[in-house]
């Protein structure tokens, strides 16, 4: 299975790729099967009512992550990459008032969110911590169709039947010029071909998409990331959810601009710029605005922050650098997803912010002239120093500690790239081994610390 740049970086909405974008896409898939009619049923049976249930992490943190709202909108026919965030509340209110959903190309179906959308904390589904089930019934209440889906991180959704194939599929089997399935084979192919990691990844992409089409699409990804930063730097106020967390990026940015204009040198300024860019993105994500999975929504601020930082402080940097950065980052992200996980519900935040930091470190090292060996080293350093990080969001909201955690992930990425560039790529811990250690750590981690908000910071917050 080949993971494209556009599988790793997907435009969608906040606050969560696995808990918002994934469930919305799963609802779309269920509607598509209903519309096709390609399932066993009596000749004249017609679906008139729908139900949905959320399981595992989706049940425990679904309220804070907006999962219920995402399911409702998905059953209205809305998709993560095209929905207008400003219309979402009104659409949900309409469904709650009418007790029906009317997706385009379908009849109206009865769907009463209070009764027909269940947050089932008692019965996890066996395939993955992020499970959800949809059912359709006829007018007599007879079940016509039931489907289980799993939201496996980064907006990826698989059916129950697809899950095992998804787990066992290997990039080494993909019909592309450089089918590296791990960092060791990636380095070997780079050595044999004389190409950079970005060039190999681009060759793989070009096997499926025209060069002009690729440039346009990857530029759109960066434009969406950059627009998210700019929106976050312009907005203030209290974020939704009830924690009364105030946006900080705008005020910090204004302070930095004043120092910039006065040519006031501050030893913390580099970290401040990285942090404010990352926080701007994740404040937008927490507010349910448009973001790009990088590789998830919870970690969406790290890579854009490092790219923005590089473009701001590097003379002559431009679109070619941004493309090479994203290509290199996607290569590393694909390896991590294949060999471990990018899902906080599966391995904790080490798989989200840790993966994002490794990807950003690799991308930055690449555009600063790093060799493939130095790039692999940069990714390993960044991932190694997120090892064991839990996913324990307070009140199930992607706010505390998620927003600040992205800032730290960006700072660690730059530090990792800098350390790697000061060496020749030789190092003791291979990236593949570090990824395997992350996977094992995730398996050993208690479910209380894997996006269920039943441990850690989530249960040590005052009045929460």
PDB file of C-alpha atoms in Angstrom, residues 188-317:
ATOM      1  CA  UNK A 188      19.520   2.032   0.891  1.00  0.00           C
ATOM      2  CA  UNK A 189      17.413   3.205  -2.075  1.00  0.00           C
ATOM      3  CA  UNK A 190      18.724   6.745  -1.659  1.00  0.00           C
ATOM      4  CA  UNK A 191      22.293   5.426  -1.683  1.00  0.00           C
ATOM      5  CA  UNK A 192      21.718   3.217  -4.722  1.00  0.00           C
ATOM      6  CA  UNK A 193      19.861   5.873  -6.729  1.00  0.00           C
ATOM      7  CA  UNK A 194      21.818   8.936  -5.637  1.00  0.00           C
ATOM      8  CA  UNK A 195      18.493  10.701  -5.061  1.00  0.00           C
ATOM      9  CA  UNK A 196      17.307  12.646  -2.069  1.00  0.00           C
ATOM     10  CA  UNK A 197      14.406  11.356   0.034  1.00  0.00           C
ATOM     11  CA  UNK A 198      12.214  14.114  -1.403  1.00  0.00           C
ATOM     12  CA  UNK A 199      13.168  13.159  -4.974  1.00  0.00           C
ATOM     13  CA  UNK A 200      12.323   9.491  -4.360  1.00  0.00           C
ATOM     14  CA  UNK A 201       9.011  10.432  -2.776  1.00  0.00           C
ATOM     15  CA  UNK A 202       8.272  12.754  -5.694  1.00  0.00           C
ATOM     16  CA  UNK A 203       9.036   9.967  -8.188  1.00  0.00           C
ATOM     17  CA  UNK A 204       6.561   7.744  -6.359  1.00  0.00           C
ATOM     18  CA  UNK A 205       3.918  10.481  -6.468  1.00  0.00           C
ATOM     19  CA  UNK A 206       4.554  11.158 -10.160  1.00  0.00           C
ATOM     20  CA  UNK A 207       3.787   7.511 -10.913  1.00  0.00           C
ATOM     21  CA  UNK A 208       0.172   8.289  -9.996  1.00  0.00           C
ATOM     22  CA  UNK A 209      -0.260  12.003 -10.734  1.00  0.00           C
ATOM     23  CA  UNK A 210       1.021  14.440 -13.322  1.00  0.00           C
ATOM     24  CA  UNK A 211       3.846  16.738 -12.261  1.00  0.00           C
ATOM     25  CA  UNK A 212       1.760  19.871 -12.789  1.00  0.00           C
ATOM     26  CA  UNK A 213      -1.128  18.358 -10.867  1.00  0.00           C
ATOM     27  CA  UNK A 214       1.151  17.407  -8.012  1.00  0.00           C
ATOM     28  CA  UNK A 215       2.691  20.868  -7.689  1.00  0.00           C
ATOM     29  CA  UNK A 216      -0.739  22.464  -7.620  1.00  0.00           C
ATOM     30  CA  UNK A 217      -2.059  20.090  -4.963  1.00  0.00           C
ATOM     31  CA  UNK A 218       0.966  20.253  -2.672  1.00  0.00           C
ATOM     32  CA  UNK A 219       0.986  24.048  -2.947  1.00  0.00           C
ATOM     33  CA  UNK A 220      -2.680  23.991  -1.885  1.00  0.00           C
ATOM     34  CA  UNK A 221      -1.691  21.980   1.194  1.00  0.00           C
ATOM     35  CA  UNK A 222       0.859  24.607   2.226  1.00  0.00           C
ATOM     36  CA  UNK A 223      -1.549  27.444   1.419  1.00  0.00           C
ATOM     37  CA  UNK A 224      -4.140  25.836   3.728  1.00  0.00           C
ATOM     38  CA  UNK A 225      -1.522  25.452   6.470  1.00  0.00           C
ATOM     39  CA  UNK A 226      -0.319  29.031   6.083  1.00  0.00           C
ATOM     40  CA  UNK A 227      -3.866  30.408   6.007  1.00  0.00           C
ATOM     41  CA  UNK A 228      -4.577  28.559   9.238  1.00  0.00           C
ATOM     42  CA  UNK A 229      -1.547  30.198  10.866  1.00  0.00           C
ATOM     43  CA  UNK A 230      -2.633  33.648   9.703  1.00  0.00           C
ATOM     44  CA  UNK A 231      -6.201  33.173  10.954  1.00  0.00           C
ATOM     45  CA  UNK A 232      -4.910  32.006  14.302  1.00  0.00           C
ATOM     46  CA  UNK A 233      -2.660  35.050  14.626  1.00  0.00           C
ATOM     47  CA  UNK A 234      -5.598  37.378  14.035  1.00  0.00           C
ATOM     48  CA  UNK A 235      -8.198  35.910  16.389  1.00  0.00           C
ATOM     49  CA  UNK A 236      -8.555  36.188  20.137  1.00  0.00           C
ATOM     50  CA  UNK A 237     -11.183  35.388  22.745  1.00  0.00           C
ATOM     51  CA  UNK A 238     -12.261  32.268  24.623  1.00  0.00           C
ATOM     52  CA  UNK A 239     -12.220  28.919  22.862  1.00  0.00           C
ATOM     53  CA  UNK A 240     -15.357  26.733  22.936  1.00  0.00           C
ATOM     54  CA  UNK A 241     -15.832  23.762  25.230  1.00  0.00           C
ATOM     55  CA  UNK A 242     -16.224  25.153  28.732  1.00  0.00           C
ATOM     56  CA  UNK A 243     -12.615  25.234  29.964  1.00  0.00           C
ATOM     57  CA  UNK A 244     -12.476  29.004  29.341  1.00  0.00           C
ATOM     58  CA  UNK A 245      -9.089  28.679  27.653  1.00  0.00           C
ATOM     59  CA  UNK A 246      -8.151  32.020  26.135  1.00  0.00           C
ATOM     60  CA  UNK A 247      -6.383  32.289  22.800  1.00  0.00           C
ATOM     61  CA  UNK A 248      -2.833  33.578  23.241  1.00  0.00           C
ATOM     62  CA  UNK A 249      -1.270  33.493  19.772  1.00  0.00           C
ATOM     63  CA  UNK A 250      -2.555  36.922  18.697  1.00  0.00           C
ATOM     64  CA  UNK A 251      -1.153  38.769  21.726  1.00  0.00           C
ATOM     65  CA  UNK A 252       2.181  36.931  21.595  1.00  0.00           C
ATOM     66  CA  UNK A 253       2.472  37.669  17.873  1.00  0.00           C
ATOM     67  CA  UNK A 254       1.780  41.373  18.372  1.00  0.00           C
ATOM     68  CA  UNK A 255       4.483  41.502  21.043  1.00  0.00           C
ATOM     69  CA  UNK A 256       6.950  39.737  18.751  1.00  0.00           C
ATOM     70  CA  UNK A 257       6.173  42.153  15.899  1.00  0.00           C
ATOM     71  CA  UNK A 258       6.876  45.128  18.165  1.00  0.00           C
ATOM     72  CA  UNK A 259      10.268  43.692  19.114  1.00  0.00           C
ATOM     73  CA  UNK A 260      10.942  42.873  15.457  1.00  0.00           C
ATOM     74  CA  UNK A 261      10.237  46.446  14.392  1.00  0.00           C
ATOM     75  CA  UNK A 262      12.484  47.824  17.164  1.00  0.00           C
ATOM     76  CA  UNK A 263      15.235  45.371  16.200  1.00  0.00           C
ATOM     77  CA  UNK A 264      15.128  44.252  19.832  1.00  0.00           C
ATOM     78  CA  UNK A 265      17.173  41.050  20.087  1.00  0.00           C
ATOM     79  CA  UNK A 266      15.744  38.573  22.581  1.00  0.00           C
ATOM     80  CA  UNK A 267      17.502  35.237  23.234  1.00  0.00           C
ATOM     81  CA  UNK A 268      14.090  33.534  23.384  1.00  0.00           C
ATOM     82  CA  UNK A 269      12.854  34.968  20.093  1.00  0.00           C
ATOM     83  CA  UNK A 270      13.516  31.889  17.937  1.00  0.00           C
ATOM     84  CA  UNK A 271      11.485  29.692  20.273  1.00  0.00           C
ATOM     85  CA  UNK A 272       8.813  32.373  20.528  1.00  0.00           C
ATOM     86  CA  UNK A 273       8.270  32.522  16.754  1.00  0.00           C
ATOM     87  CA  UNK A 274       8.089  28.731  16.494  1.00  0.00           C
ATOM     88  CA  UNK A 275       5.694  28.544  19.414  1.00  0.00           C
ATOM     89  CA  UNK A 276       3.352  31.269  18.260  1.00  0.00           C
ATOM     90  CA  UNK A 277       3.003  29.742  14.776  1.00  0.00           C
ATOM     91  CA  UNK A 278       2.241  26.318  16.240  1.00  0.00           C
ATOM     92  CA  UNK A 279      -0.191  27.681  18.818  1.00  0.00           C
ATOM     93  CA  UNK A 280      -2.012  29.723  16.171  1.00  0.00           C
ATOM     94  CA  UNK A 281      -2.790  26.527  14.229  1.00  0.00           C
ATOM     95  CA  UNK A 282      -3.908  24.540  17.238  1.00  0.00           C
ATOM     96  CA  UNK A 283      -6.066  27.315  18.598  1.00  0.00           C
ATOM     97  CA  UNK A 284      -7.817  27.282  15.234  1.00  0.00           C
ATOM     98  CA  UNK A 285      -8.075  23.505  15.416  1.00  0.00           C
ATOM     99  CA  UNK A 286      -9.561  23.649  18.915  1.00  0.00           C
ATOM    100  CA  UNK A 287     -12.176  26.080  17.601  1.00  0.00           C
ATOM    101  CA  UNK A 288     -13.218  23.631  14.871  1.00  0.00           C
ATOM    102  CA  UNK A 289     -11.783  25.650  11.991  1.00  0.00           C
ATOM    103  CA  UNK A 290     -10.111  24.423   8.797  1.00  0.00           C
ATOM    104  CA  UNK A 291      -6.759  22.736   9.336  1.00  0.00           C
ATOM    105  CA  UNK A 292      -4.498  20.188   7.661  1.00  0.00           C
ATOM    106  CA  UNK A 293      -3.730  16.803   9.218  1.00  0.00           C
ATOM    107  CA  UNK A 294       0.033  16.821   9.791  1.00  0.00           C
ATOM    108  CA  UNK A 295      -0.175  13.901  10.348  1.00  0.00           C
ATOM    109  CA  UNK A 296      -3.180  14.453  12.667  1.00  0.00           C
ATOM    110  CA  UNK A 297      -5.256  17.430  13.764  1.00  0.00           C
ATOM    111  CA  UNK A 298      -4.025  17.176  17.343  1.00  0.00           C
ATOM    112  CA  UNK A 299      -0.487  17.632  16.004  1.00  0.00           C
ATOM    113  CA  UNK A 300      -1.418  19.952  13.140  1.00  0.00           C
ATOM    114  CA  UNK A 301       0.673  22.903  14.312  1.00  0.00           C
ATOM    115  CA  UNK A 302       4.170  21.406  14.376  1.00  0.00           C
ATOM    116  CA  UNK A 303       4.986  21.093  10.672  1.00  0.00           C
ATOM    117  CA  UNK A 304       3.382  24.403   9.556  1.00  0.00           C
ATOM    118  CA  UNK A 305       5.210  26.207  12.369  1.00  0.00           C
ATOM    119  CA  UNK A 306       8.612  24.858  11.342  1.00  0.00           C
ATOM    120  CA  UNK A 307       7.994  25.626   7.654  1.00  0.00           C
ATOM    121  CA  UNK A 308       6.806  29.161   8.455  1.00  0.00           C
ATOM    122  CA  UNK A 309       9.816  29.684  10.700  1.00  0.00           C
ATOM    123  CA  UNK A 310      12.183  28.473   7.970  1.00  0.00           C
ATOM    124  CA  UNK A 311      10.594  30.691   5.311  1.00  0.00           C
ATOM    125  CA  UNK A 312      10.662  33.735   7.598  1.00  0.00           C
ATOM    126  CA  UNK A 313      14.299  33.448   8.605  1.00  0.00           C
ATOM    127  CA  UNK A 314      15.891  31.963   5.466  1.00  0.00           C
ATOM    128  CA  UNK A 315      16.841  34.284   2.640  1.00  0.00           C
ATOM    129  CA  UNK A 316      15.691  33.036  -0.754  1.00  0.00           C
ATOM    130  CA  UNK A 317      13.468  30.239   0.583  1.00  0.00           C
TER     131      UNK A 317
END
